[in-house]
XYZ file of C-alpha atoms in Angstrom:
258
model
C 112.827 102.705 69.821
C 116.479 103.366 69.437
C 117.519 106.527 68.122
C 121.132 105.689 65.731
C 123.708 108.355 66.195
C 123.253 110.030 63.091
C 120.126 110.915 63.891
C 120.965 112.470 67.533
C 123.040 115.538 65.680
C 119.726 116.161 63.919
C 118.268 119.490 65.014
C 115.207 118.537 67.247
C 116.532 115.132 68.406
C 117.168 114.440 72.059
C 120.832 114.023 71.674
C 121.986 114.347 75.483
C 120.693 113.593 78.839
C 122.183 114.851 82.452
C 121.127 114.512 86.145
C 121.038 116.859 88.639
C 121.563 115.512 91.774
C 122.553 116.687 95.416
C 125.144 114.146 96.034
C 127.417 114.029 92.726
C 129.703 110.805 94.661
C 127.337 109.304 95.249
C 124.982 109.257 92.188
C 128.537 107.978 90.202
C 128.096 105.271 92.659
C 124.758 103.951 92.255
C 125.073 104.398 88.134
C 128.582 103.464 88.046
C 127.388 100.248 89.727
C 124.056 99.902 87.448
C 125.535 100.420 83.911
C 128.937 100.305 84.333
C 129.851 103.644 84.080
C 133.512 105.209 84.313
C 133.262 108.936 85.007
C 135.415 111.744 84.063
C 135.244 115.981 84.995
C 132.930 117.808 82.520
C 131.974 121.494 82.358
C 131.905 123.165 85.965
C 130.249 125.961 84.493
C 127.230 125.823 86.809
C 128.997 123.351 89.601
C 130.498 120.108 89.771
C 130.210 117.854 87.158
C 130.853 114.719 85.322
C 130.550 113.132 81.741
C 129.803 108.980 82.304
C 131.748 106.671 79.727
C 131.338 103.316 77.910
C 134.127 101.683 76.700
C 135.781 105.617 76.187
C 132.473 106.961 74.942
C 130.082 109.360 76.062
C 126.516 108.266 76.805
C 125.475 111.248 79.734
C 126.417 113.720 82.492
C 125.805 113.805 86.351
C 125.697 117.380 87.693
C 125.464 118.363 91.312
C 123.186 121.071 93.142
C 123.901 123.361 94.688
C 123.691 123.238 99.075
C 120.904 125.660 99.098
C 118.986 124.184 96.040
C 115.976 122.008 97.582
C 115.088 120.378 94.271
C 114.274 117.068 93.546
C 117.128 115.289 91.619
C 115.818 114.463 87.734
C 117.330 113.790 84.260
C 116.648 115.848 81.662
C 116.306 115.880 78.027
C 118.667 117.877 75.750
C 117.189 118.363 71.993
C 119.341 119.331 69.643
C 119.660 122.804 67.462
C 121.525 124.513 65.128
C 121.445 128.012 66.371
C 120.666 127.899 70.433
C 119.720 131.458 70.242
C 117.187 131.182 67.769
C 115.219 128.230 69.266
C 115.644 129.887 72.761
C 113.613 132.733 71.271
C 111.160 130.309 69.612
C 110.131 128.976 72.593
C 109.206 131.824 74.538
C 107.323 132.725 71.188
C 105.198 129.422 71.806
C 104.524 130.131 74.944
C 107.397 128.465 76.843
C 110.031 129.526 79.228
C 113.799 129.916 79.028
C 115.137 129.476 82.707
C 118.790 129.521 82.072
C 120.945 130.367 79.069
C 121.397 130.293 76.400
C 125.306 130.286 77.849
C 128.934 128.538 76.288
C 129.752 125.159 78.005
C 133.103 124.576 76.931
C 133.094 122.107 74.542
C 129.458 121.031 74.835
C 128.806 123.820 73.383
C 125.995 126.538 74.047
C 122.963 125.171 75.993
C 120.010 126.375 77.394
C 117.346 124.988 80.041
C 113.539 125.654 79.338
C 110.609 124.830 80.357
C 107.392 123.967 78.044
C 104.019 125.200 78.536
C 102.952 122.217 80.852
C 105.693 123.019 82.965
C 108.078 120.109 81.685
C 112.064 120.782 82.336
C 114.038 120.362 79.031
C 117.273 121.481 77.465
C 118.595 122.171 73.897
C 122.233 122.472 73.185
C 124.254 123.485 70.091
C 127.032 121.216 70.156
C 130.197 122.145 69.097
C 133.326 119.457 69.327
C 131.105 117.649 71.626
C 128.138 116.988 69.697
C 125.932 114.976 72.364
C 125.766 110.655 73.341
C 128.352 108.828 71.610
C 127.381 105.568 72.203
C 124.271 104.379 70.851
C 121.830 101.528 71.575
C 124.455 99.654 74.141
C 123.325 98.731 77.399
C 124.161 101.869 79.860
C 122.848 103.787 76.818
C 120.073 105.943 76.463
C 117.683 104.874 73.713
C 114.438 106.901 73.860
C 113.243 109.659 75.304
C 109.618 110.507 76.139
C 107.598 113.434 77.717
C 105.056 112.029 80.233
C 101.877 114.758 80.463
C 98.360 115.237 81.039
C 97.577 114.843 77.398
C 99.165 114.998 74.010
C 97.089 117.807 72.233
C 97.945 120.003 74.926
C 101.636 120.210 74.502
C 102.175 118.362 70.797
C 101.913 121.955 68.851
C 104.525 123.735 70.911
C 106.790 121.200 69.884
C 106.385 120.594 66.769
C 106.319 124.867 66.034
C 109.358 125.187 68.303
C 111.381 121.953 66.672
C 109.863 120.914 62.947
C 108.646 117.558 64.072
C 105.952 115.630 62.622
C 103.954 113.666 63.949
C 101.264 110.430 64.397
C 98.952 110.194 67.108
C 97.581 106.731 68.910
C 94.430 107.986 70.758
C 91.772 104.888 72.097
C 89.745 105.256 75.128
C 92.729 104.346 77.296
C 95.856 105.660 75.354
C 96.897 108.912 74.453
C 100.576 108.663 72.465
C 102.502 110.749 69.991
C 105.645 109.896 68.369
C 107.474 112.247 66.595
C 109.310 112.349 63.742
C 112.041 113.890 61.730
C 112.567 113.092 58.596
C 110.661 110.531 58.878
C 112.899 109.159 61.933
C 111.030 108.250 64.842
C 113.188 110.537 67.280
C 110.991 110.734 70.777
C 107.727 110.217 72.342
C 105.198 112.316 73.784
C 102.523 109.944 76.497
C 99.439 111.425 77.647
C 98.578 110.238 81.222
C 95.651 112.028 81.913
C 95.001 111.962 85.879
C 97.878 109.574 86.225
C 100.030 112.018 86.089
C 102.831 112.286 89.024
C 101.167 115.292 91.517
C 105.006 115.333 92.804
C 106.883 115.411 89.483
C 104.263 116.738 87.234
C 104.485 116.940 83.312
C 108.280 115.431 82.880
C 110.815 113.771 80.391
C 111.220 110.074 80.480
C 114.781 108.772 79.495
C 115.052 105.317 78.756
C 118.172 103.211 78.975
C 118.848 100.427 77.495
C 119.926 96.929 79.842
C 120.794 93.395 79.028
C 117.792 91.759 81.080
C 115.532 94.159 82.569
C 114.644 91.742 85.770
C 117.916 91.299 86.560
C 118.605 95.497 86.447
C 115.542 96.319 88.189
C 116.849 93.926 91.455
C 120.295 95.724 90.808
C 118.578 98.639 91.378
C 116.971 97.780 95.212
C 120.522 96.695 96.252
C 122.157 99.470 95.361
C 119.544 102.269 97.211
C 116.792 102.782 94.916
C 113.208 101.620 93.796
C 111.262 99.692 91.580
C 108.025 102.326 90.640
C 106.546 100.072 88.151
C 107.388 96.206 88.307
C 109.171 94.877 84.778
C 106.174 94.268 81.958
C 106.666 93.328 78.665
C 105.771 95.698 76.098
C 105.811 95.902 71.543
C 109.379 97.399 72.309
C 110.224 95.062 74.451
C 110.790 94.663 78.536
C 110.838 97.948 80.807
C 110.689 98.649 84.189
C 110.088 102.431 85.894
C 112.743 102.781 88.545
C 114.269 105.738 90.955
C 117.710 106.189 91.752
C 119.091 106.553 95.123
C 117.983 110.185 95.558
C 114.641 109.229 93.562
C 115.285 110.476 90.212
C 112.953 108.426 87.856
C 114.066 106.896 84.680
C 112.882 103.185 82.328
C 115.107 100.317 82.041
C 114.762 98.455 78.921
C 115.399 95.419 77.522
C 114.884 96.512 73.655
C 112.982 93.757 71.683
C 115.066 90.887 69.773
């Protein structure tokens, strides 16, 4: 499940996750408490914002809405690319939309924020001296990422076209999954959920970060504000748990598999 670091400067990889959230003290609170987290400023090219730190590296950033911005707080997915530009125009060829950007973000470089045709919120980001999550397959870390939708063959083509993956379905009576690949790199996950899906969240990306024991994180999480969605279950990758932050953003704990 882990994606190494070499892998995350790929172009196509998630290689970068962020929150927006309403209160930007404190969400550093809540994941500051959870996975340790030291914060520092980032980029306050659209509002406040922080980079979170392991041990001096960078694993994600926290952003903060603005007042008058009644959105749900979520984390989103940044894939990687060579040329921002470029793949900003290739998505709106396969039929997605570019909501903001592509715009310069300091040293993260350019970035843009789009939306796929099932109406799931991703970015992509040419990196420049900051090339995306530092630290890799740690706990605090983020170690998979995975688009939750109505159904694979809906979506799967626009992202392969848009980002060169390929691809291998798993498709029973009661599972719809496709992980994709590049060069032959299992890099993220695409889960069909059919009527399952969230009617409050809708199609979304899934990041999944890595924990020491995934009981003991999920209990962390209740004390410090948040929820438990979906109670820790063992799985082939090993232990996860769905949880929501203090303001409800949804993410997976995991405990990877020995």
């Amino acid at each position: 499940m882990t994606t190494e670091a070499a892998t995350r400067r790929m172009s196509g990889a998630p290689c970068w996750v962020s929150l927006m959230a309403h209160s930007l003290s404190a969400t550093q609170e809540f994941y500051g408490a959870l996975f340790d987290w030291e914060f520092r400023p980032g980029p306050q090219h659209l509002g406040p914002y922080a980079r979170a730190f392991i041990n001096g590296r960078e694993v994600a950033g926290l952003g903060e809405l603005a007042p008058d911005r009644q959105l749900p707080g979520a984390w989103t997915t940044y894939l990687a690319s060579d040329d921002a530009d470029a793949t900003a125009e290739q998505i709106r060829c396969c039929g997605g939309t570019v909501g903001v950007g592509p715009l310069d973000a300091d040293d993260a470089g350019r970035m843009a924020i789009a939306v796929d045709p099932q109406g799931a919120v991703f970015g992509i980001r040419q990196g420049r001296t900051m090339t995306g999550t530092a630290a890799v397959g740690e706990p605090g870390t983020p170690v998979w990422n995975e688009l939750v939708t109505q159904e694979t063959r809906a979506v799967g083509p626009f992202y392969e076209n848009v980002f060169g993956y390929t691809s291998q379905a798993v498709v029973s009576a009661d599972f719809d999954y496709l992980t994709l690949y590049l060069d032959g790199q299992a890099v993220a996950g695409i889960h069909g959920v059919g009527q399952a899906l969230p009617q409050d969240r809708g199609a979304h990306w899934m990041t999944y970060f890595a924990v020491p024991d995934t009981d003991t994180a999920a209990r962390r999480v209740v004390e410090l504000g948040g929820q438990v969605l979906h109670a820790p279950r063992d799985s082939a990758h090993g232990r996860l748990a769905v949880a929501a932050d203090s303001e409800g953003a949804v993410f997976t704990l995991v405990q990877p598999a020995a």
